[in-house]
Amino acid sequence: MQKEVVYQSTNTFDTLNELTDQTKTVWLVFHGIGYLSRYFIRLFQSLDAEDNYIIAPQAPSKYYKNNDYKRVGSSWLTKENTGTETKNVLNYVDAIMELEKLPASVNFVVLGYSQGVSIASRWIASRKIQPNAFVMISGGFPKELKKDDFTFLNQTTKVTHILGENDPYFEIKKVEAEKIRVKEILPQIEFRSHPGGHELDIETVKNIF
């Protein structure tokens, strides 16, 4: 018989730059499968350090990436016990935001890359977050989320989906069908592409506003 227990857990997260009175934009960025947050956050180093403060949560499930047991990756969710694991992850994100205490004066960007899109989307929907921008990069939008889950979202929120033209997961029929589905849920969405693959091209997000 499978049972369930509730316990307290501790996890890390990473930040880049300093949150000051000069900060204009705060980025909450969710990495993809296989990353550690301390490496993922380096992709944002080219953003102006005075204007931008980046917060990178760390997926809780760690694993060795190959047989030499040296490189460590992580994953947000699997198909195993997804509902409970999702609740745990979203509670963790809540705890980060409570700790960071972001000022209301800054632009707030929620960004998900690859598997991180699923966490970013679910967090916004379940917590009724009102970011200034929501960026999805090379990741699928959760199947269970519907238009009704985002009726609270301010229509001034800039929603952007970015995909590499040489992404190995790029199948034109599936991509076009996904665009239609997500457009119905988030009518203000803008679709962009870049000539690269399954990657985060920081140049494509520098002008999201």
Short mmCIF file of N, CA, C and O in Angstrom, two decimals, residues 101-199:
data_model
loop_
_atom_site.label_atom_id
_atom_site.label_comp_id
_atom_site.label_asym_id
_atom_site.label_seq_id
_atom_site.Cartn_x
_atom_site.Cartn_y
_atom_site.Cartn_z
N LYS A 101 10.73 39.35 -1.63
CA LYS A 101 9.98 40.59 -1.37
C LYS A 101 10.25 41.65 -2.45
O LYS A 101 10.81 42.72 -2.18
N LEU A 102 9.81 41.37 -3.66
CA LEU A 102 10.07 42.26 -4.78
C LEU A 102 9.24 43.53 -4.67
O LEU A 102 8.04 43.48 -4.35
N PRO A 103 9.83 44.67 -4.97
CA PRO A 103 9.06 45.92 -4.95
C PRO A 103 8.07 45.97 -6.11
O PRO A 103 8.32 45.42 -7.19
N ALA A 104 6.94 46.62 -5.89
CA ALA A 104 5.90 46.69 -6.92
C ALA A 104 6.31 47.57 -8.09
O ALA A 104 5.70 47.51 -9.17
N SER A 105 7.35 48.37 -7.91
CA SER A 105 7.75 49.34 -8.94
C SER A 105 8.50 48.72 -10.11
O SER A 105 8.63 49.34 -11.16
N VAL A 106 9.01 47.49 -9.96
CA VAL A 106 9.81 46.89 -11.02
C VAL A 106 8.94 46.18 -12.06
O VAL A 106 7.82 45.78 -11.77
N ASN A 107 9.48 46.05 -13.27
CA ASN A 107 8.88 45.17 -14.25
C ASN A 107 9.18 43.73 -13.83
O ASN A 107 10.31 43.42 -13.47
N PHE A 108 8.18 42.87 -13.89
CA PHE A 108 8.35 41.49 -13.46
C PHE A 108 8.15 40.57 -14.65
O PHE A 108 7.09 40.56 -15.28
N VAL A 109 9.19 39.78 -14.95
CA VAL A 109 9.16 38.86 -16.08
C VAL A 109 9.24 37.43 -15.57
O VAL A 109 10.12 37.10 -14.77
N VAL A 110 8.31 36.58 -16.00
CA VAL A 110 8.38 35.15 -15.71
C VAL A 110 8.77 34.45 -17.00
O VAL A 110 8.11 34.61 -18.03
N LEU A 111 9.87 33.70 -16.95
CA LEU A 111 10.40 33.03 -18.14
C LEU A 111 10.57 31.55 -17.87
O LEU A 111 11.14 31.17 -16.84
N GLY A 112 10.10 30.73 -18.79
CA GLY A 112 10.32 29.29 -18.71
C GLY A 112 11.01 28.80 -19.96
O GLY A 112 10.64 29.19 -21.07
N TYR A 113 12.04 27.99 -19.77
CA TYR A 113 12.75 27.39 -20.89
C TYR A 113 12.55 25.88 -20.86
O TYR A 113 12.73 25.23 -19.82
N SER A 114 12.15 25.29 -21.98
CA SER A 114 11.98 23.85 -22.12
C SER A 114 11.02 23.33 -21.04
O SER A 114 9.90 23.81 -20.93
N GLN A 115 11.44 22.41 -20.20
CA GLN A 115 10.56 21.88 -19.16
C GLN A 115 10.11 22.98 -18.19
O GLN A 115 9.05 22.87 -17.57
N GLY A 116 10.89 24.03 -18.09
CA GLY A 116 10.55 25.13 -17.20
C GLY A 116 9.29 25.87 -17.62
O GLY A 116 8.67 26.56 -16.79
N VAL A 117 8.88 25.74 -18.89
CA VAL A 117 7.64 26.37 -19.35
C VAL A 117 6.45 25.83 -18.56
O VAL A 117 5.53 26.57 -18.21
N SER A 118 6.47 24.54 -18.28
CA SER A 118 5.34 23.92 -17.57
C SER A 118 5.21 24.47 -16.16
O SER A 118 4.09 24.68 -15.66
N ILE A 119 6.34 24.72 -15.49
CA ILE A 119 6.30 25.24 -14.13
C ILE A 119 5.88 26.71 -14.14
O ILE A 119 5.04 27.14 -13.35
N ALA A 120 6.46 27.49 -15.03
CA ALA A 120 6.12 28.91 -15.12
C ALA A 120 4.63 29.08 -15.40
O ALA A 120 3.96 29.91 -14.77
N SER A 121 4.10 28.31 -16.34
CA SER A 121 2.69 28.42 -16.72
C SER A 121 1.77 28.05 -15.56
O SER A 121 0.78 28.75 -15.28
N ARG A 122 2.09 26.95 -14.90
CA ARG A 122 1.24 26.49 -13.80
C ARG A 122 1.30 27.43 -12.61
O ARG A 122 0.29 27.63 -11.93
N TRP A 123 2.45 28.00 -12.36
CA TRP A 123 2.57 28.93 -11.23
C TRP A 123 1.75 30.19 -11.49
O TRP A 123 1.00 30.65 -10.63
N ILE A 124 1.86 30.75 -12.70
CA ILE A 124 1.08 31.93 -13.05
C ILE A 124 -0.41 31.64 -12.93
O ILE A 124 -1.17 32.43 -12.35
N ALA A 125 -0.84 30.51 -13.48
CA ALA A 125 -2.27 30.18 -13.51
C ALA A 125 -2.81 29.90 -12.11
O ALA A 125 -3.88 30.41 -11.74
N SER A 126 -2.10 29.12 -11.32
CA SER A 126 -2.62 28.70 -10.02
C SER A 126 -2.56 29.81 -8.98
O SER A 126 -3.42 29.90 -8.10
N ARG A 127 -1.55 30.70 -9.10
CA ARG A 127 -1.40 31.78 -8.12
C ARG A 127 -1.96 33.11 -8.63
O ARG A 127 -1.88 34.11 -7.95
N LYS A 128 -2.49 33.10 -9.85
CA LYS A 128 -3.05 34.31 -10.46
C LYS A 128 -2.04 35.46 -10.42
O LYS A 128 -2.32 36.58 -9.98
N ILE A 129 -0.86 35.16 -10.93
CA ILE A 129 0.23 36.12 -11.00
C ILE A 129 0.00 37.09 -12.16
O ILE A 129 -0.47 36.69 -13.23
N GLN A 130 0.35 38.34 -11.94
CA GLN A 130 0.20 39.35 -12.99
C GLN A 130 1.59 39.88 -13.38
O GLN A 130 1.98 40.98 -12.99
N PRO A 131 2.35 39.13 -14.16
CA PRO A 131 3.66 39.63 -14.59
C PRO A 131 3.51 40.67 -15.69
O PRO A 131 2.47 40.73 -16.37
N ASN A 132 4.53 41.48 -15.85
CA ASN A 132 4.53 42.40 -16.99
C ASN A 132 4.81 41.66 -18.29
O ASN A 132 4.37 42.10 -19.37
N ALA A 133 5.53 40.54 -18.17
CA ALA A 133 5.82 39.73 -19.35
C ALA A 133 5.93 38.26 -18.95
O ALA A 133 6.42 37.94 -17.86
N PHE A 134 5.48 37.41 -19.85
CA PHE A 134 5.57 35.96 -19.66
C PHE A 134 6.20 35.40 -20.94
O PHE A 134 5.66 35.56 -22.03
N VAL A 135 7.36 34.76 -20.78
CA VAL A 135 8.13 34.28 -21.92
C VAL A 135 8.25 32.77 -21.85
O VAL A 135 8.70 32.21 -20.85
N MET A 136 7.87 32.11 -22.94
CA MET A 136 7.99 30.65 -23.07
C MET A 136 8.99 30.35 -24.18
O MET A 136 8.84 30.84 -25.30
N ILE A 137 10.01 29.54 -23.86
CA ILE A 137 11.06 29.25 -24.83
C ILE A 137 11.20 27.74 -24.99
O ILE A 137 11.50 27.02 -24.04
N SER A 138 10.98 27.26 -26.21
CA SER A 138 11.26 25.86 -26.57
C SER A 138 10.62 24.85 -25.62
O SER A 138 11.23 23.83 -25.29
N GLY A 139 9.41 25.15 -25.18
CA GLY A 139 8.74 24.23 -24.26
C GLY A 139 7.26 24.12 -24.55
O GLY A 139 6.65 25.04 -25.11
N GLY A 140 6.67 23.02 -24.14
CA GLY A 140 5.25 22.79 -24.35
C GLY A 140 4.39 23.39 -23.25
O GLY A 140 4.79 23.42 -22.09
N PHE A 141 3.23 23.88 -23.64
CA PHE A 141 2.28 24.45 -22.70
C PHE A 141 1.48 23.32 -22.08
O PHE A 141 1.00 22.43 -22.79
N PRO A 142 1.30 23.29 -20.75
CA PRO A 142 0.62 22.18 -20.08
C PRO A 142 -0.75 21.89 -20.68
O PRO A 142 -1.56 22.81 -20.90
N LYS A 143 -1.02 20.62 -20.90
CA LYS A 143 -2.27 20.21 -21.56
C LYS A 143 -3.50 20.52 -20.73
O LYS A 143 -4.58 20.75 -21.28
N GLU A 144 -3.35 20.53 -19.40
CA GLU A 144 -4.54 20.69 -18.56
C GLU A 144 -4.98 22.15 -18.43
O GLU A 144 -6.10 22.42 -17.99
N LEU A 145 -4.12 23.09 -18.82
CA LEU A 145 -4.47 24.50 -18.68
C LEU A 145 -5.39 24.95 -19.80
O LEU A 145 -5.16 24.65 -20.97
N LYS A 146 -6.43 25.68 -19.42
CA LYS A 146 -7.44 26.14 -20.37
C LYS A 146 -7.56 27.66 -20.32
O LYS A 146 -6.96 28.32 -19.48
N LYS A 147 -8.39 28.19 -21.20
CA LYS A 147 -8.60 29.64 -21.26
C LYS A 147 -9.11 30.18 -19.93
O LYS A 147 -8.70 31.26 -19.49
N ASP A 148 -9.99 29.44 -19.28
CA ASP A 148 -10.56 29.89 -18.01
C ASP A 148 -9.50 30.05 -16.92
O ASP A 148 -9.72 30.78 -15.95
N ASP A 149 -8.37 29.37 -17.06
CA ASP A 149 -7.30 29.45 -16.07
C ASP A 149 -6.56 30.79 -16.14
O ASP A 149 -5.78 31.11 -15.23
N PHE A 150 -6.79 31.55 -17.22
CA PHE A 150 -6.04 32.80 -17.41
C PHE A 150 -6.95 34.01 -17.60
O PHE A 150 -6.50 35.05 -18.06
N THR A 151 -8.23 33.88 -17.23
CA THR A 151 -9.14 35.02 -17.39
C THR A 151 -8.74 36.19 -16.51
O THR A 151 -9.09 37.34 -16.80
N PHE A 152 -8.01 35.94 -15.43
CA PHE A 152 -7.56 36.99 -14.51
C PHE A 152 -6.43 37.82 -15.10
O PHE A 152 -6.16 38.94 -14.65
N LEU A 153 -5.72 37.29 -16.11
CA LEU A 153 -4.49 37.90 -16.60
C LEU A 153 -4.77 39.22 -17.30
O LEU A 153 -5.62 39.31 -18.19
N ASN A 154 -4.03 40.23 -16.90
CA ASN A 154 -4.16 41.54 -17.51
C ASN A 154 -3.76 41.46 -18.98
O ASN A 154 -2.72 40.91 -19.32
N GLN A 155 -4.58 42.02 -19.85
CA GLN A 155 -4.31 41.94 -21.29
C GLN A 155 -3.10 42.77 -21.70
O GLN A 155 -2.63 42.66 -22.83
N THR A 156 -2.60 43.60 -20.79
CA THR A 156 -1.37 44.34 -21.10
C THR A 156 -0.12 43.50 -20.86
O THR A 156 0.98 43.91 -21.23
N THR A 157 -0.28 42.33 -20.25
CA THR A 157 0.85 41.42 -20.05
C THR A 157 1.39 40.98 -21.41
O THR A 157 0.65 40.47 -22.24
N LYS A 158 2.67 41.17 -21.61
CA LYS A 158 3.31 40.78 -22.86
C LYS A 158 3.63 39.28 -22.80
O LYS A 158 4.41 38.83 -21.96
N VAL A 159 3.01 38.50 -23.67
CA VAL A 159 3.22 37.05 -23.70
C VAL A 159 3.95 36.69 -24.99
O VAL A 159 3.49 37.03 -26.10
N THR A 160 5.08 36.02 -24.85
CA THR A 160 5.92 35.70 -26.00
C THR A 160 6.31 34.23 -25.99
O THR A 160 6.70 33.70 -24.95
N HIS A 161 6.22 33.59 -27.14
CA HIS A 161 6.69 32.21 -27.31
C HIS A 161 7.82 32.21 -28.33
O HIS A 161 7.67 32.74 -29.44
N ILE A 162 8.96 31.63 -27.96
CA ILE A 162 10.15 31.65 -28.81
C ILE A 162 10.60 30.22 -29.08
O ILE A 162 10.71 29.40 -28.17
N LEU A 163 10.89 29.93 -30.35
CA LEU A 163 11.29 28.58 -30.74
C LEU A 163 12.41 28.65 -31.77
O LEU A 163 12.38 29.48 -32.69
N GLY A 164 13.41 27.79 -31.61
CA GLY A 164 14.50 27.70 -32.58
C GLY A 164 14.06 26.98 -33.85
O GLY A 164 13.42 25.93 -33.78
N GLU A 165 14.41 27.51 -34.99
CA GLU A 165 14.01 26.92 -36.27
C GLU A 165 14.68 25.56 -36.51
O GLU A 165 14.20 24.75 -37.29
N ASN A 166 15.80 25.33 -35.82
CA ASN A 166 16.50 24.05 -35.95
C ASN A 166 16.40 23.21 -34.68
O ASN A 166 17.24 22.34 -34.43
N ASP A 167 15.37 23.48 -33.91
CA ASP A 167 15.11 22.68 -32.72
C ASP A 167 14.77 21.25 -33.15
O ASP A 167 13.88 21.05 -33.98
N PRO A 168 15.49 20.24 -32.63
CA PRO A 168 15.21 18.86 -33.03
C PRO A 168 13.80 18.40 -32.67
O PRO A 168 13.31 17.42 -33.20
N TYR A 169 13.15 19.13 -31.75
CA TYR A 169 11.78 18.79 -31.37
C TYR A 169 10.75 19.53 -32.23
O TYR A 169 9.55 19.40 -32.01
N PHE A 170 11.24 20.32 -33.19
CA PHE A 170 10.38 21.13 -34.04
C PHE A 170 9.75 20.24 -35.12
O PHE A 170 10.41 19.82 -36.06
N GLU A 171 8.46 19.97 -34.96
CA GLU A 171 7.69 19.30 -36.00
C GLU A 171 6.59 20.26 -36.42
O GLU A 171 5.71 20.58 -35.63
N ILE A 172 6.65 20.72 -37.66
CA ILE A 172 5.84 21.85 -38.10
C ILE A 172 4.36 21.65 -37.83
O ILE A 172 3.68 22.58 -37.37
N LYS A 173 3.81 20.46 -38.07
CA LYS A 173 2.38 20.24 -37.85
C LYS A 173 2.03 20.37 -36.38
O LYS A 173 1.01 20.97 -36.01
N LYS A 174 2.87 19.79 -35.52
CA LYS A 174 2.60 19.87 -34.09
C LYS A 174 2.77 21.30 -33.57
O LYS A 174 2.01 21.76 -32.72
N VAL A 175 3.77 21.99 -34.10
CA VAL A 175 4.02 23.37 -33.69
C VAL A 175 2.85 24.26 -34.07
O VAL A 175 2.38 25.08 -33.27
N GLU A 176 2.36 24.11 -35.29
CA GLU A 176 1.24 24.93 -35.74
C GLU A 176 -0.03 24.64 -34.94
O GLU A 176 -0.79 25.55 -34.59
N ALA A 177 -0.26 23.37 -34.63
CA ALA A 177 -1.43 23.00 -33.82
C ALA A 177 -1.31 23.58 -32.42
O ALA A 177 -2.30 24.06 -31.83
N GLU A 178 -0.10 23.56 -31.87
CA GLU A 178 0.14 24.09 -30.53
C GLU A 178 -0.07 25.61 -30.52
O GLU A 178 -0.62 26.17 -29.57
N LYS A 179 0.36 26.28 -31.59
CA LYS A 179 0.18 27.73 -31.68
C LYS A 179 -1.31 28.09 -31.63
O LYS A 179 -1.71 29.03 -30.96
N ILE A 180 -2.11 27.33 -32.37
CA ILE A 180 -3.55 27.59 -32.39
C ILE A 180 -4.15 27.40 -31.01
O ILE A 180 -4.95 28.22 -30.53
N ARG A 181 -3.76 26.32 -30.32
CA ARG A 181 -4.30 26.03 -28.98
C ARG A 181 -3.90 27.12 -27.99
O ARG A 181 -4.76 27.62 -27.23
N VAL A 182 -2.63 27.49 -27.98
CA VAL A 182 -2.16 28.48 -27.00
C VAL A 182 -2.73 29.86 -27.32
O VAL A 182 -3.02 30.65 -26.41
N LYS A 183 -2.90 30.17 -28.59
CA LYS A 183 -3.47 31.46 -28.99
C LYS A 183 -4.90 31.61 -28.47
O LYS A 183 -5.32 32.71 -28.09
N GLU A 184 -5.62 30.51 -28.42
CA GLU A 184 -6.99 30.56 -27.88
C GLU A 184 -6.99 30.82 -26.38
O GLU A 184 -7.91 31.44 -25.85
N ILE A 185 -5.95 30.34 -25.70
CA ILE A 185 -5.85 30.51 -24.26
C ILE A 185 -5.29 31.88 -23.90
O ILE A 185 -5.76 32.55 -22.98
N LEU A 186 -4.26 32.29 -24.64
CA LEU A 186 -3.57 33.57 -24.41
C LEU A 186 -3.60 34.39 -25.70
O LEU A 186 -2.63 34.37 -26.47
N PRO A 187 -4.70 35.09 -25.97
CA PRO A 187 -4.87 35.77 -27.26
C PRO A 187 -3.80 36.80 -27.59
O PRO A 187 -3.54 37.07 -28.77
N GLN A 188 -3.15 37.37 -26.57
CA GLN A 188 -2.16 38.42 -26.83
C GLN A 188 -0.78 37.87 -27.15
O GLN A 188 0.17 38.62 -27.33
N ILE A 189 -0.64 36.56 -27.26
CA ILE A 189 0.68 35.94 -27.44
C ILE A 189 1.31 36.34 -28.77
O ILE A 189 0.64 36.48 -29.79
N GLU A 190 2.62 36.53 -28.73
CA GLU A 190 3.43 36.78 -29.93
C GLU A 190 4.37 35.60 -30.12
O GLU A 190 5.05 35.18 -29.17
N PHE A 191 4.44 35.07 -31.34
CA PHE A 191 5.32 33.95 -31.64
C PHE A 191 6.57 34.46 -32.35
O PHE A 191 6.48 35.20 -33.32
N ARG A 192 7.72 34.04 -31.83
CA ARG A 192 9.00 34.42 -32.43
C ARG A 192 9.83 33.17 -32.70
O ARG A 192 9.61 32.12 -32.08
N SER A 193 10.80 33.32 -33.56
CA SER A 193 11.73 32.21 -33.82
C SER A 193 13.14 32.77 -33.97
O SER A 193 13.33 33.97 -34.20
N HIS A 194 14.10 31.89 -33.84
CA HIS A 194 15.49 32.25 -34.09
C HIS A 194 16.13 31.10 -34.85
O HIS A 194 15.60 29.98 -34.89
N PRO A 195 17.27 31.32 -35.52
CA PRO A 195 17.84 30.29 -36.39
C PRO A 195 18.53 29.15 -35.66
O PRO A 195 19.01 28.21 -36.28
N GLY A 196 18.55 29.18 -34.34
CA GLY A 196 19.25 28.15 -33.57
C GLY A 196 18.40 26.93 -33.31
O GLY A 196 17.38 26.69 -33.97
N GLY A 197 18.83 26.15 -32.31
CA GLY A 197 18.16 24.90 -31.99
C GLY A 197 17.38 24.99 -30.69
O GLY A 197 16.72 25.99 -30.42
N HIS A 198 17.46 23.92 -29.89
CA HIS A 198 16.73 23.85 -28.62
C HIS A 198 17.58 24.55 -27.57
O HIS A 198 18.29 23.94 -26.77
N GLU A 199 17.49 25.87 -27.57
CA GLU A 199 18.37 26.66 -26.73
C GLU A 199 17.71 27.98 -26.35
O GLU A 199 16.74 28.40 -26.99
#
